[in-house]
Amino acid sequence: MLISDVSRETQDRLQQFADLFQKWAKTINLVAPSTQEDMWQRHIADSAQIFRLADRVGTWVDLGSGGGFPGIITAILLSEHQDGWVHLVESNQKKAAFLRVALASTGARGTIHSVRIEDAPTLIPQCDFVSARALADLDKLLEYASPWLLDRPSTAFFHKGRDYESELKKAHGRWRFDLVKHQSSIQADSVILEIGNLQRT
């Protein structure tokens, strides 16, 4: 499958990552097995949406990077630019090993931090964007991301499924923030929540 509006070199990098992913997924659990068959649509194209929503090329922190979605995809898309970087945070050593191989193999613009999310801010003091996919409910995500978002001009992009409204209601109990809801162009019942100006209530 082709991702629109990218160079042939970037498309080749995405294919290289997809091949590597399929190889590693045979031995470690990178994503739910039921979603692997439709990987290009369900994971790669879905992840690519986040990069396109950002208003500029910048520095990203991707939380709980797991199988590389969206962090590795963002790092590959950044390879078309001379600027921008992705800090991928993944505490699982096997998944972190996969992510390191993926970065090295594709020449993507990123670094792996094999630490707990709570320990990452000391290593990555600031960023422009925070991303996460299939990691935790919104309230927990905002807690994880707060060191980079509270009283800062950074923006978060979080993939969410059909229950996002209930997650928003819960999050508003502890947080105030600006919100833009982007309908997913890949999955009809999914959204990407763009969050800025985060404050505790």
PDB file of C-alpha atoms in Angstrom:
ATOM      1  CA  MET A   1       0.000   0.000   0.000  1.00  0.00           C
ATOM      2  CA  LEU A   2       1.205   3.524  -0.762  1.00  0.00           C
ATOM      3  CA  ILE A   3       1.068   6.494   1.591  1.00  0.00           C
ATOM      4  CA  SER A   4       0.147   9.609  -0.372  1.00  0.00           C
ATOM      5  CA  ASP A   5       2.336  12.682  -0.630  1.00  0.00           C
ATOM      6  CA  VAL A   6       5.629  11.066   0.321  1.00  0.00           C
ATOM      7  CA  SER A   7       8.749  10.477  -1.742  1.00  0.00           C
ATOM      8  CA  ARG A   8       9.684   7.109  -3.185  1.00  0.00           C
ATOM      9  CA  GLU A   9      12.564   6.955  -0.697  1.00  0.00           C
ATOM     10  CA  THR A  10      10.196   7.493   2.231  1.00  0.00           C
ATOM     11  CA  GLN A  11       7.800   4.910   0.828  1.00  0.00           C
ATOM     12  CA  ASP A  12      10.701   2.451   0.649  1.00  0.00           C
ATOM     13  CA  ARG A  13      11.573   3.203   4.272  1.00  0.00           C
ATOM     14  CA  LEU A  14       7.971   2.542   5.312  1.00  0.00           C
ATOM     15  CA  GLN A  15       8.018  -0.769   3.440  1.00  0.00           C
ATOM     16  CA  GLN A  16      11.330  -1.676   5.061  1.00  0.00           C
ATOM     17  CA  PHE A  17       9.795  -0.982   8.455  1.00  0.00           C
ATOM     18  CA  ALA A  18       6.689  -3.021   7.598  1.00  0.00           C
ATOM     19  CA  ASP A  19       8.831  -6.017   6.597  1.00  0.00           C
ATOM     20  CA  LEU A  20      10.902  -5.715   9.772  1.00  0.00           C
ATOM     21  CA  PHE A  21       7.769  -5.423  11.875  1.00  0.00           C
ATOM     22  CA  GLN A  22       6.280  -8.601  10.445  1.00  0.00           C
ATOM     23  CA  LYS A  23       9.506 -10.460  11.144  1.00  0.00           C
ATOM     24  CA  TRP A  24       9.757  -9.328  14.771  1.00  0.00           C
ATOM     25  CA  ALA A  25       6.041  -9.747  15.438  1.00  0.00           C
ATOM     26  CA  LYS A  26       6.460 -13.504  15.034  1.00  0.00           C
ATOM     27  CA  THR A  27       8.413 -13.631  18.294  1.00  0.00           C
ATOM     28  CA  ILE A  28       7.259 -10.642  20.375  1.00  0.00           C
ATOM     29  CA  ASN A  29       3.824  -9.091  20.802  1.00  0.00           C
ATOM     30  CA  LEU A  30       4.087  -5.719  19.072  1.00  0.00           C
ATOM     31  CA  VAL A  31       0.369  -5.166  18.355  1.00  0.00           C
ATOM     32  CA  ALA A  32      -2.800  -7.201  18.706  1.00  0.00           C
ATOM     33  CA  PRO A  33      -2.405 -10.186  16.327  1.00  0.00           C
ATOM     34  CA  SER A  34      -5.882  -9.587  14.892  1.00  0.00           C
ATOM     35  CA  THR A  35      -4.746  -6.219  13.488  1.00  0.00           C
ATOM     36  CA  GLN A  36      -1.530  -7.365  11.796  1.00  0.00           C
ATOM     37  CA  GLU A  37      -3.091  -8.445   8.510  1.00  0.00           C
ATOM     38  CA  ASP A  38      -4.286  -4.909   7.800  1.00  0.00           C
ATOM     39  CA  MET A  39      -1.112  -3.292   9.086  1.00  0.00           C
ATOM     40  CA  TRP A  40      -0.699  -0.665   6.360  1.00  0.00           C
ATOM     41  CA  GLN A  41      -4.178   0.775   6.844  1.00  0.00           C
ATOM     42  CA  ARG A  42      -4.755   0.048  10.528  1.00  0.00           C
ATOM     43  CA  HIS A  43      -1.343   1.082  11.821  1.00  0.00           C
ATOM     44  CA  ILE A  44       0.947   2.794   9.291  1.00  0.00           C
ATOM     45  CA  ALA A  45      -1.550   5.057   7.502  1.00  0.00           C
ATOM     46  CA  ASP A  46      -3.379   5.676  10.774  1.00  0.00           C
ATOM     47  CA  SER A  47      -0.138   6.773  12.444  1.00  0.00           C
ATOM     48  CA  ALA A  48       0.832   9.000   9.520  1.00  0.00           C
ATOM     49  CA  GLN A  49      -2.205  11.192  10.192  1.00  0.00           C
ATOM     50  CA  ILE A  50      -0.609  12.613  13.338  1.00  0.00           C
ATOM     51  CA  PHE A  51       2.448  13.948  11.518  1.00  0.00           C
ATOM     52  CA  ARG A  52       0.219  15.714   9.004  1.00  0.00           C
ATOM     53  CA  LEU A  53      -1.802  17.421  11.738  1.00  0.00           C
ATOM     54  CA  ALA A  54       1.244  19.158  13.204  1.00  0.00           C
ATOM     55  CA  ASP A  55       1.626  22.760  12.067  1.00  0.00           C
ATOM     56  CA  ARG A  56       5.399  22.510  11.684  1.00  0.00           C
ATOM     57  CA  VAL A  57       8.363  20.162  11.770  1.00  0.00           C
ATOM     58  CA  GLY A  58       9.526  19.900  15.367  1.00  0.00           C
ATOM     59  CA  THR A  59      10.682  17.718  18.231  1.00  0.00           C
ATOM     60  CA  TRP A  60       8.334  14.916  19.304  1.00  0.00           C
ATOM     61  CA  VAL A  61       8.033  12.763  22.405  1.00  0.00           C
ATOM     62  CA  ASP A  62       6.194   9.517  21.633  1.00  0.00           C
ATOM     63  CA  LEU A  63       4.979   7.780  24.796  1.00  0.00           C
ATOM     64  CA  GLY A  64       4.760   4.000  25.078  1.00  0.00           C
ATOM     65  CA  SER A  65       6.073   3.557  21.541  1.00  0.00           C
ATOM     66  CA  GLY A  66       5.593  -0.233  21.564  1.00  0.00           C
ATOM     67  CA  GLY A  67       5.496  -1.492  17.992  1.00  0.00           C
ATOM     68  CA  GLY A  68       6.484   1.899  16.595  1.00  0.00           C
ATOM     69  CA  PHE A  69       3.071   3.508  16.116  1.00  0.00           C
ATOM     70  CA  PRO A  70       3.022   6.408  15.690  1.00  0.00           C
ATOM     71  CA  GLY A  71       6.622   7.178  16.759  1.00  0.00           C
ATOM     72  CA  ILE A  72       8.595   5.289  14.108  1.00  0.00           C
ATOM     73  CA  ILE A  73       6.198   6.406  11.370  1.00  0.00           C
ATOM     74  CA  THR A  74       6.672  10.036  12.450  1.00  0.00           C
ATOM     75  CA  ALA A  75      10.449   9.538  12.507  1.00  0.00           C
ATOM     76  CA  ILE A  76      10.380   8.064   8.983  1.00  0.00           C
ATOM     77  CA  LEU A  77       8.247  10.935   7.663  1.00  0.00           C
ATOM     78  CA  LEU A  78      10.663  13.402   9.282  1.00  0.00           C
ATOM     79  CA  SER A  79      13.464  11.848   7.217  1.00  0.00           C
ATOM     80  CA  GLU A  80      12.189  13.957   4.314  1.00  0.00           C
ATOM     81  CA  HIS A  81      13.173  17.064   6.288  1.00  0.00           C
ATOM     82  CA  GLN A  82      16.438  18.498   7.559  1.00  0.00           C
ATOM     83  CA  ASP A  83      14.945  19.206  10.964  1.00  0.00           C
ATOM     84  CA  GLY A  84      12.765  17.516  13.563  1.00  0.00           C
ATOM     85  CA  TRP A  85      13.346  14.520  15.824  1.00  0.00           C
ATOM     86  CA  VAL A  86      11.329  11.874  17.677  1.00  0.00           C
ATOM     87  CA  HIS A  87      12.140  10.701  21.197  1.00  0.00           C
ATOM     88  CA  LEU A  88      10.499   7.285  21.550  1.00  0.00           C
ATOM     89  CA  VAL A  89       9.862   6.218  25.154  1.00  0.00           C
ATOM     90  CA  GLU A  90       9.428   2.475  25.684  1.00  0.00           C
ATOM     91  CA  SER A  91      10.284   0.660  28.932  1.00  0.00           C
ATOM     92  CA  ASN A  92       9.803  -2.871  27.571  1.00  0.00           C
ATOM     93  CA  GLN A  93      13.321  -4.024  26.667  1.00  0.00           C
ATOM     94  CA  LYS A  94      12.274  -6.344  23.829  1.00  0.00           C
ATOM     95  CA  LYS A  95      10.128  -3.695  22.187  1.00  0.00           C
ATOM     96  CA  ALA A  96      12.873  -1.098  22.692  1.00  0.00           C
ATOM     97  CA  ALA A  97      15.314  -3.445  20.948  1.00  0.00           C
ATOM     98  CA  PHE A  98      12.928  -3.719  17.997  1.00  0.00           C
ATOM     99  CA  LEU A  99      12.554   0.051  17.836  1.00  0.00           C
ATOM    100  CA  ARG A 100      16.344   0.530  17.801  1.00  0.00           C
ATOM    101  CA  VAL A 101      16.695  -1.892  14.889  1.00  0.00           C
ATOM    102  CA  ALA A 102      13.829  -0.158  13.077  1.00  0.00           C
ATOM    103  CA  LEU A 103      15.476   3.256  13.412  1.00  0.00           C
ATOM    104  CA  ALA A 104      18.865   1.945  12.324  1.00  0.00           C
ATOM    105  CA  SER A 105      17.403   0.054   9.349  1.00  0.00           C
ATOM    106  CA  THR A 106      15.279   2.897   8.009  1.00  0.00           C
ATOM    107  CA  GLY A 107      17.545   5.835   8.809  1.00  0.00           C
ATOM    108  CA  ALA A 108      14.613   7.537  10.518  1.00  0.00           C
ATOM    109  CA  ARG A 109      15.077  10.609  12.700  1.00  0.00           C
ATOM    110  CA  GLY A 110      14.699   9.392  16.267  1.00  0.00           C
ATOM    111  CA  THR A 111      16.183   8.117  19.523  1.00  0.00           C
ATOM    112  CA  ILE A 112      14.967   5.299  21.785  1.00  0.00           C
ATOM    113  CA  HIS A 113      14.723   5.903  25.536  1.00  0.00           C
ATOM    114  CA  SER A 114      14.223   2.581  27.302  1.00  0.00           C
ATOM    115  CA  VAL A 115      12.888   4.076  30.538  1.00  0.00           C
ATOM    116  CA  ARG A 116       9.609   4.449  32.360  1.00  0.00           C
ATOM    117  CA  ILE A 117       7.524   7.366  31.101  1.00  0.00           C
ATOM    118  CA  GLU A 118       7.752   9.016  34.515  1.00  0.00           C
ATOM    119  CA  ASP A 119      11.551   9.107  34.196  1.00  0.00           C
ATOM    120  CA  ALA A 120      11.645  10.454  30.643  1.00  0.00           C
ATOM    121  CA  PRO A 121      11.306  14.215  31.360  1.00  0.00           C
ATOM    122  CA  THR A 122      14.755  14.316  32.973  1.00  0.00           C
ATOM    123  CA  LEU A 123      16.207  12.961  29.709  1.00  0.00           C
ATOM    124  CA  ILE A 124      13.971  14.993  27.394  1.00  0.00           C
ATOM    125  CA  PRO A 125      13.346  18.362  29.051  1.00  0.00           C
ATOM    126  CA  GLN A 126      11.225  19.888  26.300  1.00  0.00           C
ATOM    127  CA  CYS A 127       9.503  19.184  23.004  1.00  0.00           C
ATOM    128  CA  ASP A 128       7.043  20.660  20.523  1.00  0.00           C
ATOM    129  CA  PHE A 129       4.674  17.696  20.294  1.00  0.00           C
ATOM    130  CA  VAL A 130       3.648  14.684  22.371  1.00  0.00           C
ATOM    131  CA  SER A 131       2.010  11.613  20.818  1.00  0.00           C
ATOM    132  CA  ALA A 132       0.595   8.333  22.071  1.00  0.00           C
ATOM    133  CA  ARG A 133      -1.545   5.562  20.652  1.00  0.00           C
ATOM    134  CA  ALA A 134      -3.319   2.712  22.485  1.00  0.00           C
ATOM    135  CA  LEU A 135      -1.496   3.487  25.735  1.00  0.00           C
ATOM    136  CA  ALA A 136      -3.921   4.664  28.438  1.00  0.00           C
ATOM    137  CA  ASP A 137      -7.121   6.621  29.012  1.00  0.00           C
ATOM    138  CA  LEU A 138      -6.962  10.374  28.430  1.00  0.00           C
ATOM    139  CA  ASP A 139      -6.722  11.351  32.107  1.00  0.00           C
ATOM    140  CA  LYS A 140      -3.664   9.117  32.533  1.00  0.00           C
ATOM    141  CA  LEU A 141      -2.154  10.302  29.244  1.00  0.00           C
ATOM    142  CA  LEU A 142      -2.396  13.911  30.371  1.00  0.00           C
ATOM    143  CA  GLU A 143      -0.642  12.997  33.609  1.00  0.00           C
ATOM    144  CA  TYR A 144       2.134  11.275  31.659  1.00  0.00           C
ATOM    145  CA  ALA A 145       2.456  14.188  29.226  1.00  0.00           C
ATOM    146  CA  SER A 146       2.062  17.000  31.761  1.00  0.00           C
ATOM    147  CA  PRO A 147       5.823  17.653  32.220  1.00  0.00           C
ATOM    148  CA  TRP A 148       5.960  18.708  28.550  1.00  0.00           C
ATOM    149  CA  LEU A 149       2.528  20.357  28.322  1.00  0.00           C
ATOM    150  CA  LEU A 150       1.788  22.229  31.561  1.00  0.00           C
ATOM    151  CA  ASP A 151       2.260  25.961  31.079  1.00  0.00           C
ATOM    152  CA  ARG A 152       4.140  25.331  27.843  1.00  0.00           C
ATOM    153  CA  PRO A 153       3.273  25.924  24.180  1.00  0.00           C
ATOM    154  CA  SER A 154       3.589  22.213  23.335  1.00  0.00           C
ATOM    155  CA  THR A 155       0.752  20.257  21.688  1.00  0.00           C
ATOM    156  CA  ALA A 156      -0.373  16.667  22.222  1.00  0.00           C
ATOM    157  CA  PHE A 157      -1.911  14.361  19.634  1.00  0.00           C
ATOM    158  CA  PHE A 158      -3.668  11.287  21.035  1.00  0.00           C
ATOM    159  CA  HIS A 159      -5.428   8.588  19.015  1.00  0.00           C
ATOM    160  CA  LYS A 160      -8.730   7.616  20.601  1.00  0.00           C
ATOM    161  CA  GLY A 161     -11.510   5.172  19.771  1.00  0.00           C
ATOM    162  CA  ARG A 162     -15.272   5.284  20.116  1.00  0.00           C
ATOM    163  CA  ASP A 163     -15.271   5.855  23.902  1.00  0.00           C
ATOM    164  CA  TYR A 164     -13.334   9.115  23.722  1.00  0.00           C
ATOM    165  CA  GLU A 165     -16.278  11.232  24.945  1.00  0.00           C
ATOM    166  CA  SER A 166     -16.371   9.431  28.294  1.00  0.00           C
ATOM    167  CA  GLU A 167     -12.584   9.817  28.564  1.00  0.00           C
ATOM    168  CA  LEU A 168     -12.895  13.543  27.896  1.00  0.00           C
ATOM    169  CA  LYS A 169     -15.550  13.887  30.595  1.00  0.00           C
ATOM    170  CA  LYS A 170     -13.315  12.143  33.128  1.00  0.00           C
ATOM    171  CA  ALA A 171     -10.265  14.198  32.136  1.00  0.00           C
ATOM    172  CA  HIS A 172     -12.155  17.471  32.541  1.00  0.00           C
ATOM    173  CA  GLY A 173     -12.467  16.622  36.222  1.00  0.00           C
ATOM    174  CA  ARG A 174      -8.745  17.284  36.710  1.00  0.00           C
ATOM    175  CA  TRP A 175      -7.599  19.273  33.698  1.00  0.00           C
ATOM    176  CA  ARG A 176      -8.382  22.317  31.586  1.00  0.00           C
ATOM    177  CA  PHE A 177      -7.179  22.378  27.992  1.00  0.00           C
ATOM    178  CA  ASP A 178      -7.868  23.553  24.475  1.00  0.00           C
ATOM    179  CA  LEU A 179      -9.231  20.752  22.312  1.00  0.00           C
ATOM    180  CA  VAL A 180      -9.550  20.107  18.597  1.00  0.00           C
ATOM    181  CA  LYS A 181     -11.154  16.819  17.566  1.00  0.00           C
ATOM    182  CA  HIS A 182      -9.911  15.477  14.230  1.00  0.00           C
ATOM    183  CA  GLN A 183     -12.005  12.717  12.694  1.00  0.00           C
ATOM    184  CA  SER A 184      -9.791   9.829  11.625  1.00  0.00           C
ATOM    185  CA  SER A 185      -9.628   9.401   7.870  1.00  0.00           C
ATOM    186  CA  ILE A 186      -8.719   5.736   8.384  1.00  0.00           C
ATOM    187  CA  GLN A 187     -11.146   4.445  11.029  1.00  0.00           C
ATOM    188  CA  ALA A 188     -14.681   5.826  11.072  1.00  0.00           C
ATOM    189  CA  ASP A 189     -15.175   5.465  14.832  1.00  0.00           C
ATOM    190  CA  SER A 190     -11.813   6.974  15.817  1.00  0.00           C
ATOM    191  CA  VAL A 191     -10.541  10.483  16.423  1.00  0.00           C
ATOM    192  CA  ILE A 192      -7.253  12.226  17.052  1.00  0.00           C
ATOM    193  CA  LEU A 193      -7.478  14.628  19.972  1.00  0.00           C
ATOM    194  CA  GLU A 194      -5.279  17.704  19.625  1.00  0.00           C
ATOM    195  CA  ILE A 195      -4.666  19.187  23.069  1.00  0.00           C
ATOM    196  CA  GLY A 196      -2.926  22.400  24.040  1.00  0.00           C
ATOM    197  CA  ASN A 197      -2.731  24.947  26.865  1.00  0.00           C
ATOM    198  CA  LEU A 198      -2.929  22.233  29.509  1.00  0.00           C
ATOM    199  CA  GLN A 199      -3.618  23.307  33.094  1.00  0.00           C
ATOM    200  CA  ARG A 200      -4.646  21.505  36.262  1.00  0.00           C
ATOM    201  CA  THR A 201      -8.072  22.414  37.636  1.00  0.00           C
TER     202      THR A 201
END
